[in-house]
Coordinates of C-alpha atoms and ligand atoms in Angstrom, one line a residue:
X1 CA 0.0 0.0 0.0
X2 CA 1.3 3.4 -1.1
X3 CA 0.0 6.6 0.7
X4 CA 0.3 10.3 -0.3
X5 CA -0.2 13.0 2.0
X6 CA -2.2 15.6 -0.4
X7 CA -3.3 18.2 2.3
X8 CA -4.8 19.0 5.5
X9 CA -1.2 18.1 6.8
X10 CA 0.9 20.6 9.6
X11 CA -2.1 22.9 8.2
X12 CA -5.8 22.4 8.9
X13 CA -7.7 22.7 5.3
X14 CA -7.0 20.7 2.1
X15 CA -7.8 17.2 3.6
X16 CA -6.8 14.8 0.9
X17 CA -4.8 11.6 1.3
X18 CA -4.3 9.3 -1.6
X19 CA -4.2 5.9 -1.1
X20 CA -2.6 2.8 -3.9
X21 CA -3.1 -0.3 -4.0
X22 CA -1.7 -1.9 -6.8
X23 CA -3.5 -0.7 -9.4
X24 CA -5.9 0.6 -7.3
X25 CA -6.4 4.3 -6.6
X26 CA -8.4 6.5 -4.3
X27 CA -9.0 9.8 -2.0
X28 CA -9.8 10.1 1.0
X29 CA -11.2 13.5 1.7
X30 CA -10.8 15.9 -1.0
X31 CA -10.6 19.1 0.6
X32 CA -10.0 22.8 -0.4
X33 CA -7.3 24.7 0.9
X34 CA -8.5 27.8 3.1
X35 CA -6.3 30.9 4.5
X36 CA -4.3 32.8 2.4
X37 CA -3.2 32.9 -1.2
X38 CA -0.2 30.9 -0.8
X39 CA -1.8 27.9 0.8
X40 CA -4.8 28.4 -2.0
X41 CA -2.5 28.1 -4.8
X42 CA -2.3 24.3 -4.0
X43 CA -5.9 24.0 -5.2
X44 CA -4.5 24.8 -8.6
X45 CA -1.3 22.4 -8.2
X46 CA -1.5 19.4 -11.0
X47 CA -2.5 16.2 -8.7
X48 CA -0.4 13.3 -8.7
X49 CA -2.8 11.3 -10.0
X50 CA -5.1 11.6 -13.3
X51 CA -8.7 12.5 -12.0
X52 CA -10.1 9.4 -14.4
X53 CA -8.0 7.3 -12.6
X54 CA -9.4 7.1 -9.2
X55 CA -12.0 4.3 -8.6
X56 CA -13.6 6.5 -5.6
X57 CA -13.3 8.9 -3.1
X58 CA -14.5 8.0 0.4
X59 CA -15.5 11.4 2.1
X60 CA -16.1 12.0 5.4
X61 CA -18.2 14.6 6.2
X62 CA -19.2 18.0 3.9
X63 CA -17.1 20.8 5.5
X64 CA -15.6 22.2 2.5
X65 CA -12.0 21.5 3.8
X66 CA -12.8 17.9 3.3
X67 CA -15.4 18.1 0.1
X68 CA -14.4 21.3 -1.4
X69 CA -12.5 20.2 -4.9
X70 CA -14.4 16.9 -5.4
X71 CA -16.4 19.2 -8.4
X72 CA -13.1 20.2 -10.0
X73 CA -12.3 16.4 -9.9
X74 CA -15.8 15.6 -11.3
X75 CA -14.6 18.3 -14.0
X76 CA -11.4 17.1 -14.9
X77 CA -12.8 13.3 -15.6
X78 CA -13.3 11.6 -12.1
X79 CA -16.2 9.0 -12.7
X80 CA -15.9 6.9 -9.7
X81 CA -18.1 7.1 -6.8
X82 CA -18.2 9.8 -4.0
X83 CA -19.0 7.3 -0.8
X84 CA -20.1 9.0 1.9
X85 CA -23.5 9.1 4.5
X86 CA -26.7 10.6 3.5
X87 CA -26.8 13.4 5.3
X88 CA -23.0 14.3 3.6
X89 CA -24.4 14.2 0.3
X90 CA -27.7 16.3 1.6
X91 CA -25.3 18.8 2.9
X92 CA -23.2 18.9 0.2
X93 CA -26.0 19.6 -2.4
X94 CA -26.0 22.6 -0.9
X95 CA -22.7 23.3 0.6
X96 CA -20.8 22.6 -3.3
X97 CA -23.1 24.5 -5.1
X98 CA -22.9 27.5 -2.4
X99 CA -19.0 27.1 -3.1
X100 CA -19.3 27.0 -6.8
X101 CA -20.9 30.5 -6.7
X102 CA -18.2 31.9 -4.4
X103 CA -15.4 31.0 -7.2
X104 CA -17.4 32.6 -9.7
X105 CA -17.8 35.9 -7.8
X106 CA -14.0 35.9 -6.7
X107 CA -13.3 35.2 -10.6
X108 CA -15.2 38.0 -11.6
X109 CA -13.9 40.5 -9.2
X110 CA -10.4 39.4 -10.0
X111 CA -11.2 39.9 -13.8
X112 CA -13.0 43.5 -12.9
X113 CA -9.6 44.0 -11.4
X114 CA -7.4 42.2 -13.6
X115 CA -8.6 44.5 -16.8
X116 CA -7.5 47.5 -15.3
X117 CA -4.2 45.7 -14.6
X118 CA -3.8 44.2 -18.3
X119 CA -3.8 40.8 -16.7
X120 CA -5.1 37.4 -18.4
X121 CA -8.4 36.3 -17.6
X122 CA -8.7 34.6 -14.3
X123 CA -11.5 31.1 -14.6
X124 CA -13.2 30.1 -11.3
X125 CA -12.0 26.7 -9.6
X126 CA -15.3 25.2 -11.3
X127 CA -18.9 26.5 -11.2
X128 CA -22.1 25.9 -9.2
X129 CA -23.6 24.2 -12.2
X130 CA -20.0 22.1 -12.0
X131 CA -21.2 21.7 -8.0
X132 CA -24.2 20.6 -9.0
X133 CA -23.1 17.8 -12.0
X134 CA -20.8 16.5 -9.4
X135 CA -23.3 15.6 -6.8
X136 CA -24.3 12.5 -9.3
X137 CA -21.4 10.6 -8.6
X138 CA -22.4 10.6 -4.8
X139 CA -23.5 7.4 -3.3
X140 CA -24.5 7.0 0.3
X141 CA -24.2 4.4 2.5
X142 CA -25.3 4.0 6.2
X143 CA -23.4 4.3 9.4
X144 CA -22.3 0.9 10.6
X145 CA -22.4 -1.0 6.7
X146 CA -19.5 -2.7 5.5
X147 CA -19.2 -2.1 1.8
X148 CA -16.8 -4.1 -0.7
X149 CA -15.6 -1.3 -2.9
X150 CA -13.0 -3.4 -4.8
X151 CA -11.3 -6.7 -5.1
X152 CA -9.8 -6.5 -1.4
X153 CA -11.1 -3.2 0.0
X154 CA -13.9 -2.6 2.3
X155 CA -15.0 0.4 4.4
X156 CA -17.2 1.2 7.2
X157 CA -18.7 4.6 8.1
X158 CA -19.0 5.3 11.3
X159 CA -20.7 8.7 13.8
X160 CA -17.7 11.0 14.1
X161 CA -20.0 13.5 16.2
X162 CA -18.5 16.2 14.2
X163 CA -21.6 17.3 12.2
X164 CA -24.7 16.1 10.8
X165 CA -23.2 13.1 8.7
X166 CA -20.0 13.3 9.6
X167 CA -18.0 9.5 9.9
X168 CA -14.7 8.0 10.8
X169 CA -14.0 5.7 8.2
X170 CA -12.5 2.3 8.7
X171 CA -10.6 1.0 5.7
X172 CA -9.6 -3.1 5.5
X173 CA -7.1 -4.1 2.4
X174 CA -6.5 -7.8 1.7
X175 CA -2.7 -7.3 0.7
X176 CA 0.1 -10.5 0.2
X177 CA -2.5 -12.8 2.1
X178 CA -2.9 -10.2 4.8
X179 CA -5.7 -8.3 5.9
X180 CA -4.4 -4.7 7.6
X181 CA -7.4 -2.1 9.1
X182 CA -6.7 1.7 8.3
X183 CA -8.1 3.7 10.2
X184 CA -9.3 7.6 9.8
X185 CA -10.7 9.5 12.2
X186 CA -12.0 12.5 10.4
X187 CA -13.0 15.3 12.1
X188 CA -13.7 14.1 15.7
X189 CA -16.8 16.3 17.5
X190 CA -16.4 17.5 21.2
X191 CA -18.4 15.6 23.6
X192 CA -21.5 16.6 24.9
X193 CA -22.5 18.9 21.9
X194 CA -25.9 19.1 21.2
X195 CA -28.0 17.7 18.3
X196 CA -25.5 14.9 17.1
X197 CA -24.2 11.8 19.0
X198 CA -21.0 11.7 20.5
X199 CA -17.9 10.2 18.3
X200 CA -18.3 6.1 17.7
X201 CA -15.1 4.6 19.7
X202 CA -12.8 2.2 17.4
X203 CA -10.6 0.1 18.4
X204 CA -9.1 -2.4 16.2
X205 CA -6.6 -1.0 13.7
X206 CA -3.0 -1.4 11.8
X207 CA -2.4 2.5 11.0
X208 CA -4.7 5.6 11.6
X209 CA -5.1 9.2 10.4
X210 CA -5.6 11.3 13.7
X211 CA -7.2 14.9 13.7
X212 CA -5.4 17.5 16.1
X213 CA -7.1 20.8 15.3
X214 CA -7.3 21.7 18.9
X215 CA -4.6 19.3 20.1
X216 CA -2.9 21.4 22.7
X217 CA -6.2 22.9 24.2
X218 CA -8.9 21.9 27.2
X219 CA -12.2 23.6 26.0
X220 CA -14.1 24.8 28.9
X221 CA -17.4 22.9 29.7
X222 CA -20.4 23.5 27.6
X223 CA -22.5 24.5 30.2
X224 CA -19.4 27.0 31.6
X225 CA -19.6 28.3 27.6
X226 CA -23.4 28.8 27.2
X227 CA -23.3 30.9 31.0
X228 CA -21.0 33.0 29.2
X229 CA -23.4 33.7 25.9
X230 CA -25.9 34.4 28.1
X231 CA -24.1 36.9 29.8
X232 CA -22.7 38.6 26.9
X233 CA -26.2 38.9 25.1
X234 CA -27.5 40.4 28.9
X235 CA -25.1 43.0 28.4
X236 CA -26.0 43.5 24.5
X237 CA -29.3 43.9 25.7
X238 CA -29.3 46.0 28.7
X239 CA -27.2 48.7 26.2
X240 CA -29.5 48.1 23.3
X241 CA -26.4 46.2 21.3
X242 CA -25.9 43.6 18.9
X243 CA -24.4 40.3 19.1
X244 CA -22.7 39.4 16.2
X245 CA -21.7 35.6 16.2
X246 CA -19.6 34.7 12.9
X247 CA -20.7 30.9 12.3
X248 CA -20.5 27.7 10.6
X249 CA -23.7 27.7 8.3
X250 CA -23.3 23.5 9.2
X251 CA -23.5 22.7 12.8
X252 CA -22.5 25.9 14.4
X253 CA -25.2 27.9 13.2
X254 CA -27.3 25.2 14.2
X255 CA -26.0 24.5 17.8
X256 CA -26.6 28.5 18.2
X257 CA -30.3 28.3 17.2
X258 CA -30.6 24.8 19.8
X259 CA -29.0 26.9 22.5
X260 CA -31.0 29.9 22.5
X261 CA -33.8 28.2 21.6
X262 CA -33.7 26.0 25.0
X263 CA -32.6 29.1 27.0
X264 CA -36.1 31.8 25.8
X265 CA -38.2 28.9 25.9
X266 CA -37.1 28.4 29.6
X267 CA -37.1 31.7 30.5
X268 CA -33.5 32.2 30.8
X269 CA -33.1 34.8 28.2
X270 CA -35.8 37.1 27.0
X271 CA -37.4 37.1 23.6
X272 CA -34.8 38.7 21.9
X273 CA -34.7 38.9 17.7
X274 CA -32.2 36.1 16.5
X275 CA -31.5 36.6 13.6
X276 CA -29.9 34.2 10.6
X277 CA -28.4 35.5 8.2
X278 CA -27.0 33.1 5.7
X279 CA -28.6 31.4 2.8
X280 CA -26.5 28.6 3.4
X281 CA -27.0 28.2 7.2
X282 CA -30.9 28.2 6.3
X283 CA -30.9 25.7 3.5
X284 CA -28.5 23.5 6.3
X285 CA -30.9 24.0 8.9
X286 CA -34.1 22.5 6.7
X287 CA -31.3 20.0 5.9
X288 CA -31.1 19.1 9.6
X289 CA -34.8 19.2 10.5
X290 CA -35.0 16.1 7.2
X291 CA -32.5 14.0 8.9
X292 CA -33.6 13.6 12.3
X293 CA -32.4 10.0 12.3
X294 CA -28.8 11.2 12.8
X295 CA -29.7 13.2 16.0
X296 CA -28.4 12.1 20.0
X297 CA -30.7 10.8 22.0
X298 CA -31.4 14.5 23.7
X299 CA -32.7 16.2 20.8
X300 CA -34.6 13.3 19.5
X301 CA -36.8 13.3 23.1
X302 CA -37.1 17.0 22.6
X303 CA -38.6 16.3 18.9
X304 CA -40.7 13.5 20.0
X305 CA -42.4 15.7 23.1
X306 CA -43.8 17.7 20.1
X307 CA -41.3 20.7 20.1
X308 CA -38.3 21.5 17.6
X309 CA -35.0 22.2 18.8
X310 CA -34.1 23.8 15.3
X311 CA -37.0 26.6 16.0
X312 CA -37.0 29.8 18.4
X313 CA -39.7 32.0 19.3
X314 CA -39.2 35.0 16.8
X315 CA -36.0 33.7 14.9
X316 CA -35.7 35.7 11.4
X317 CA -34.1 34.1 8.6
X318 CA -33.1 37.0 6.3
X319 CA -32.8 35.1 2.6
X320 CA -32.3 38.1 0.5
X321 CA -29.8 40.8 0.1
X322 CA -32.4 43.8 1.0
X323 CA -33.3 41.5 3.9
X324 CA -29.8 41.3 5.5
X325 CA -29.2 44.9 5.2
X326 CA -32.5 45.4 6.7
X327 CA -30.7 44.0 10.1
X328 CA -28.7 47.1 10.5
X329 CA -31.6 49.5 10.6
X330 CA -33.4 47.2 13.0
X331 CA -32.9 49.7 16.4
X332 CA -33.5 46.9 18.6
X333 CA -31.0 44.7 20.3
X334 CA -30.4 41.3 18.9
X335 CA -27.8 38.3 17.7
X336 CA -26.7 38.4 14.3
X337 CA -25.6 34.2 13.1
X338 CA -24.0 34.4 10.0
X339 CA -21.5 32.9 7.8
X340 CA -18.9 32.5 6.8
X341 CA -17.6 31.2 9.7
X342 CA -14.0 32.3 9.8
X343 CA -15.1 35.4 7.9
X344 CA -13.2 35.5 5.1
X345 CA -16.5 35.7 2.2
X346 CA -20.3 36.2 2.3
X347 CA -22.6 38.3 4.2
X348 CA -20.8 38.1 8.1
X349 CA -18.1 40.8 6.5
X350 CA -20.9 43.6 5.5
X351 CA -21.7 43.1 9.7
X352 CA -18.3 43.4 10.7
X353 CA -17.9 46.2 8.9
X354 CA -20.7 47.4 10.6
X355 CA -20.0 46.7 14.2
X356 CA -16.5 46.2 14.7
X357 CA -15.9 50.0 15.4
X358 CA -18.6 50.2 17.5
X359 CA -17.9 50.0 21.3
X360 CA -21.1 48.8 22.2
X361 CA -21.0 45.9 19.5
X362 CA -19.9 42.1 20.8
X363 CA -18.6 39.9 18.4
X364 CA -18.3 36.4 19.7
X365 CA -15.9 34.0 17.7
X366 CA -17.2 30.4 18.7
X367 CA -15.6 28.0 15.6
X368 CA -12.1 27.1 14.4
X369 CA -10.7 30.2 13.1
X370 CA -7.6 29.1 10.2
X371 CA -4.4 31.1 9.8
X372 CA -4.2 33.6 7.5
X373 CA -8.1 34.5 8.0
X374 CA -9.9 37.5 9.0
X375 CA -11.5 35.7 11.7
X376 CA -7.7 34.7 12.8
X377 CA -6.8 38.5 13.0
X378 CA -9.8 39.4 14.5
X379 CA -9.2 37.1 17.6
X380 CA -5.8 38.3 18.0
X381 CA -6.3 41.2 19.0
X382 CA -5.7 43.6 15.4
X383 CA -6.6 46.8 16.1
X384 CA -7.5 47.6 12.5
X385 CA -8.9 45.4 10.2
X386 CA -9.4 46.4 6.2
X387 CA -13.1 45.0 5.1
X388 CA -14.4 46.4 0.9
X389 CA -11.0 48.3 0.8
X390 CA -11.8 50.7 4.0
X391 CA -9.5 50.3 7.1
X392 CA -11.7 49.4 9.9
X393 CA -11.2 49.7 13.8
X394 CA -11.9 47.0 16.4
X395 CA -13.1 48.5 19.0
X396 CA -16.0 46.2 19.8
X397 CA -15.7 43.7 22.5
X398 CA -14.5 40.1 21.0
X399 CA -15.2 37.0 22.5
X400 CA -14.1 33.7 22.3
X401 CA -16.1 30.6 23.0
X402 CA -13.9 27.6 22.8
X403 CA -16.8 25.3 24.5
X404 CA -19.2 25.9 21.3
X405 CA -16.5 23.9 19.0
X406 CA -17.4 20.9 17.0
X407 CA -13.9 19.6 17.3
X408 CA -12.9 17.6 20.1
X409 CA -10.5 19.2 22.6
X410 CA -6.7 17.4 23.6
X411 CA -8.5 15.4 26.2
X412 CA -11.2 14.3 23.9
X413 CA -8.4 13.1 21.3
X414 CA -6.6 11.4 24.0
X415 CA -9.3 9.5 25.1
X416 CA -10.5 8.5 22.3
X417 CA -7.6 7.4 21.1
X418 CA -7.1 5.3 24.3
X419 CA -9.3 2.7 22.9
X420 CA -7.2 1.8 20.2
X421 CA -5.2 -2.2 21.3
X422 CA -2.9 -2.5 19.0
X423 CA 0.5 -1.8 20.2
X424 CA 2.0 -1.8 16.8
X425 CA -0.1 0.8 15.9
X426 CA 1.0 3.5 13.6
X427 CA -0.7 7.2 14.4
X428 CA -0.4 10.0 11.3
X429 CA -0.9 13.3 12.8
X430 CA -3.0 15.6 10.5
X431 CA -5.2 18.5 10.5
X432 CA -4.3 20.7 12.9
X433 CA -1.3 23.4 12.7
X434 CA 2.2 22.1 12.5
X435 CA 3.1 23.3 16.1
X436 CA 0.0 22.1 17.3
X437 CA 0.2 18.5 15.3
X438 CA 3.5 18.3 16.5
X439 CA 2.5 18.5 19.9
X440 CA 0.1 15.7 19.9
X441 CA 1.8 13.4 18.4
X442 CA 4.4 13.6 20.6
X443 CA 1.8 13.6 23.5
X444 CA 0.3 10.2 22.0
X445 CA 3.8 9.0 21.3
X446 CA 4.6 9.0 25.0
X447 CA 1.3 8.1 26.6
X448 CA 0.4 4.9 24.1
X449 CA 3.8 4.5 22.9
X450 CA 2.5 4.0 19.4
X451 CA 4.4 5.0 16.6
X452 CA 3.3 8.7 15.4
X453 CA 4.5 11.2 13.2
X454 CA 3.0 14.0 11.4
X455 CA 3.4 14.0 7.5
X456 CA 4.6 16.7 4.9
X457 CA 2.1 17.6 2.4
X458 CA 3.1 15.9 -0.8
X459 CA 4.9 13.3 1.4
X460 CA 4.7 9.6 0.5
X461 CA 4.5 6.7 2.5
X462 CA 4.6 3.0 2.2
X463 CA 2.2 0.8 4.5
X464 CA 2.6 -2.3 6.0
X465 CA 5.4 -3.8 3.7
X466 CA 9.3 -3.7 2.7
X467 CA 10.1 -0.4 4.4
X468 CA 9.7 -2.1 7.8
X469 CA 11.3 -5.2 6.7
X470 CA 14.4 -3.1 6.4
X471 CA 14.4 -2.4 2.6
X472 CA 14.9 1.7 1.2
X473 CA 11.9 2.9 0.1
X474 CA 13.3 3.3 -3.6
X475 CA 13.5 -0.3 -3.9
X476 CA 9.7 -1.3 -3.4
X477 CA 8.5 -3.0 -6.2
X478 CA 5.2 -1.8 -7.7
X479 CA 2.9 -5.1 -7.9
X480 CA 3.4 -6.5 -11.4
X481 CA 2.3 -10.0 -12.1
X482 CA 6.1 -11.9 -12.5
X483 CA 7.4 -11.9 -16.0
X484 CA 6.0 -14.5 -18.0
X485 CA 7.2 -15.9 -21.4
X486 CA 5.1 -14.2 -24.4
X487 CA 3.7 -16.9 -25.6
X488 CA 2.7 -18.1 -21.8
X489 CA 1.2 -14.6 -21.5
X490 CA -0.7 -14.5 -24.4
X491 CA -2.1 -18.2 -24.1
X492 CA -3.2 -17.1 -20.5
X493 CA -5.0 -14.1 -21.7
X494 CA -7.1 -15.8 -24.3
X495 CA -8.3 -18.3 -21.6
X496 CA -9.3 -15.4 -19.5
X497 CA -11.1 -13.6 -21.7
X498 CA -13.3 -16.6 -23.1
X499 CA -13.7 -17.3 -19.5
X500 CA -14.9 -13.4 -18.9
X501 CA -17.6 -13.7 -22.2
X502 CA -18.9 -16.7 -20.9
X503 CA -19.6 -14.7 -17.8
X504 CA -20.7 -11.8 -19.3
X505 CA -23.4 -13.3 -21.4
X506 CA -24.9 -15.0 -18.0
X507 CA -24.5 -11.6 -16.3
X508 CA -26.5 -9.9 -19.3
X509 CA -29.8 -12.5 -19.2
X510 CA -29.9 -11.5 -15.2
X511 CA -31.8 -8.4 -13.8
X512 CA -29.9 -5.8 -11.4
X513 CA -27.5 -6.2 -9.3
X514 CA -25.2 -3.7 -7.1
X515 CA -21.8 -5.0 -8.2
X516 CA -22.9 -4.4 -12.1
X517 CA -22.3 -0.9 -12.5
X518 CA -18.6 -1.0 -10.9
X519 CA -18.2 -3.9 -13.0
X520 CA -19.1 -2.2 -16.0
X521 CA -16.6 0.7 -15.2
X522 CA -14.2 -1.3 -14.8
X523 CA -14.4 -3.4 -18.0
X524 CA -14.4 0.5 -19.4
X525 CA -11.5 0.9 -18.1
X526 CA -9.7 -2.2 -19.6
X527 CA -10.9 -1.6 -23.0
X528 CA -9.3 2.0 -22.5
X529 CA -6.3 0.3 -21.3
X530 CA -5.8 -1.9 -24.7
X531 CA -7.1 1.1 -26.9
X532 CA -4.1 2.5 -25.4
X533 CA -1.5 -0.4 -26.3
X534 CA -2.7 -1.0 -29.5
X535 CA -2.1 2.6 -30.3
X536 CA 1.4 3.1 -28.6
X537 CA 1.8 -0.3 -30.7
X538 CA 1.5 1.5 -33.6
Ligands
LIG601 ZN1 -15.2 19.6 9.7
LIG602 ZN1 -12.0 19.9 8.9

């Protein structure tokens, strides 16, 4: 097994690792990379890998960090299969095609620009019809399934408590007689957040793909976090301020809305106007309220006593432009939720640029906020920030609620990690900064004594084979049948094929059956194959 390391390594976005077997080629993840026009470039970079080459992509969950360039692949000739849960490829119908429209509008503002400057013309990453094309290659499978992808590879889905839909995914390869168990654990959720189940424990594996994002931090308790909210929107209230909370549209948004749901309907906090202001976060939150089947228990005996968590007394969902800007005028005090949530695009900047000058305003930062974003420089401490080419002043109080994260915390990794047996188990450290990933996999290095280390993007690695039998990496042999004598060959391959029609004509007088379609691809793919010998024959 051959590994590349293709993002979302000593950085958090751009999760992508490819993964070889044989002949045999597929993603896990395929992420876009966030923060900053360097790091972005590598959305651009030429793959090592031929987009019509990959069988599938397993994906596990629909942040755009994991899903974000699977419609460039779809583009540039992927026709595999996009495996992932339902409620993924719910979220992603929207979540792609919100995307898509982003890289249009930042291609036409850099063209606007680029005309004055006498530069080329500048294309968009891929469209939201290219979103939306993509989203047929997505096939869904349910948490717990095993699923034989390919001759020797099967995968498992299971809760990762991130978000709706999110999964670790367990990976088993029949290699050399062997059966090995790779393990990834995605994006791991915090215990104890609301709305989705806590992450599923594994704990039989060979190698494993860790998350670290908060690796070197405790996050205070939930109830601890939600105390603080409520305090801050007191004070909002009490000088007739807003509360503007930059947020997820997935999850974040929608733990917001549970929270202060439970909190006015109890009495804790008065009616107050709540607004939600993000196409995206709405379209996610109908998405929740359709797949109630992946809530925790909690929320489920709150929707079965007749009430929804997803609602509050006099919530306003502002859809349209004239809408949003209609918030501002509003004299009343209230909580602004919108995205995006590390506030580097949509409609959260036009309220920043609103109320971070003002004294009165709050601004309370509750999600992961990347390097190289305006949500990074806002939580340390800039004292001027420039928002539609005007030089802004913070002056507004900032907040930062590390108990409202959808991430696990270092003590959440750790233990979750604990359950893993094998002692000859090998732990990649990825998506987290380098410092921080650094950090943990020391941590885990000490406490489990596994063997950890944390990758360099566009790093490859060989799995369970030579390299630990003592032989230089150079010297691994791909796996090509053994040399045969032409004639041998040739004899062997006419026997196969006959055997093959024979096959084929039985498999054409039956009715449907799940293994055709890959079968089908696959024969595709050896025609191409021939089509291409016989031509370099020529
Ligand atoms: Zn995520
Ligand atoms: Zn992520």
């Amino acid at each position: 097994m051959r590994v590349e390391f293709l993002g979302g390594v000593r950085t958090v976005t751009g999760s992508a690792t490819l993964l070889e077997k044989g002949s045999l080629k597929w993603l896990v993840d395929c992420g876009m990379f966030q923060g900053g026009k360097e790091l972005e470039k590598r959305n651009w970079k030429i793959q090592p890998y031929q987009a019509k080459d990959l069988l599938f992509i397993l994906l596990t969950h629909a942040h755009i960090d994991h899903s974000g360039l699977i419609p460039k692949l779809v583009k540039e000739g992927f026709r595999g299969k996009v495996i992932c849960t339902k409620a993924t490829r719910d979220l992603c119908e929207v979540m792609l095609q919100d995307s898509g429209r982003i890289q249009e509008t930042e291609a036409e503002w850099q063209n606007r620009k680029g005309k004055r400057a006498g530069k080329g013309e500048a294309v968009p990453l891929y469209t939201a019809k290219d979103a939306e094309k993509s989203l047929r290659t997505f096939q869904p499978v349910s948490y717990g399934e095993i699923v034989q992808l390919a001759e020797g590879v099967k995968v498992r889905f299971q809760d990762a408590g991130h978000i709706l839909g999110s999964a670790i995914i367990e990976i088993w390869v029949q290699e050399g007689g062997e059966e090995k168990k790779i393990v990834f654990s995605g994006d791991l959720g915090n215990f104890d957040q609301p709305i989705v189940r806590d992450p599923s424990i594994v704990e039989e594996g060979d190698v494993l793909w860790l998350e670290s994002t908060y690796g070197d931090r405790l996050h205070k308790s939930r109830e601890e976090t939600v105390q603080e909210l409520l305090k801050i929107v007191q004070e909002a209230i009490s000088h007739r301020a807003k509360v503007v909370i930059p947020a997820f549209a997935v999850e974040r948004t929608q733990d917001i809305i549970y929270t202060l749901g439970q909190s006015i309907r109890s009495g804790t906090l008065p009616p107050i106007p709540v607004y939600i202001d993000s196409p995206l976060a709405i379209s996610a939150t109908e998405i929740f309220k359709k797949n109630p089947d992946c809530f925790d228990r909690e929320t489920q005996k709150i929707l079965s006593g007749g009430e929804n968590p997803l609602e509050i007394p006099g919530i306003l969902y502002t859809r349209t432009t004239e809408e949003s800007k209609a918030i501002n005028e509003d004299p009343r005090p209230g909580i602004i939720v919108s995205a995006s949530g590390m506030c580097d695009s949509g409609r959260i900047r036009h309220h920043l640029k609103h109320h971070l000058w003002r004294e009165e305003s709050h601004i309370v930062i509750i999600g992961y906020q990347a390097e190289g974003t305006l949500g990074r420089r806002i939580v340390d401490g800039a004292k001027t920030v420039r928002l539609f080419g005007e030089e802004i002043a913070v002056k507004a109080h900032i907040h930062t609620l590390g108990g409202f994260s959808a991430h696990a915390d270092q003590k959440g990794l750790l233990d979750w990690v604990s359950h893993l047996r094998n002692p000859r188990l090998e732990v990649f450290i990825n998506h987290g900064e380098e410092k921080i990933s650094m950090g943990l996999s020391q941590l885990v290095s000490e406490r489990f004594h596994f063997k950890t280390s944390v990758p360099q993007w566009r790093e490859k690695r060989v799995l369970f084979s030579e390299v630990e039998k003592g032989m230089p990496e150079e010297e691994v042999k791909e796996e090509f049948p053994p040399e045969e004598p032409l004639p041998v060959l040739l004899n062997r391959l006419d026997r196969t094929y006959k055997r093959l029609r024979g096959k084929l004509k039985r498999e054409k007088k039956k009715g449907e059956d799940a293994d055709r379609p890959r079968w089908w691809r696959q024969l595709g793919e050896v025609h191409q194959k021939l089509e291409e010998l016989e031509k370099e024959m020529e």
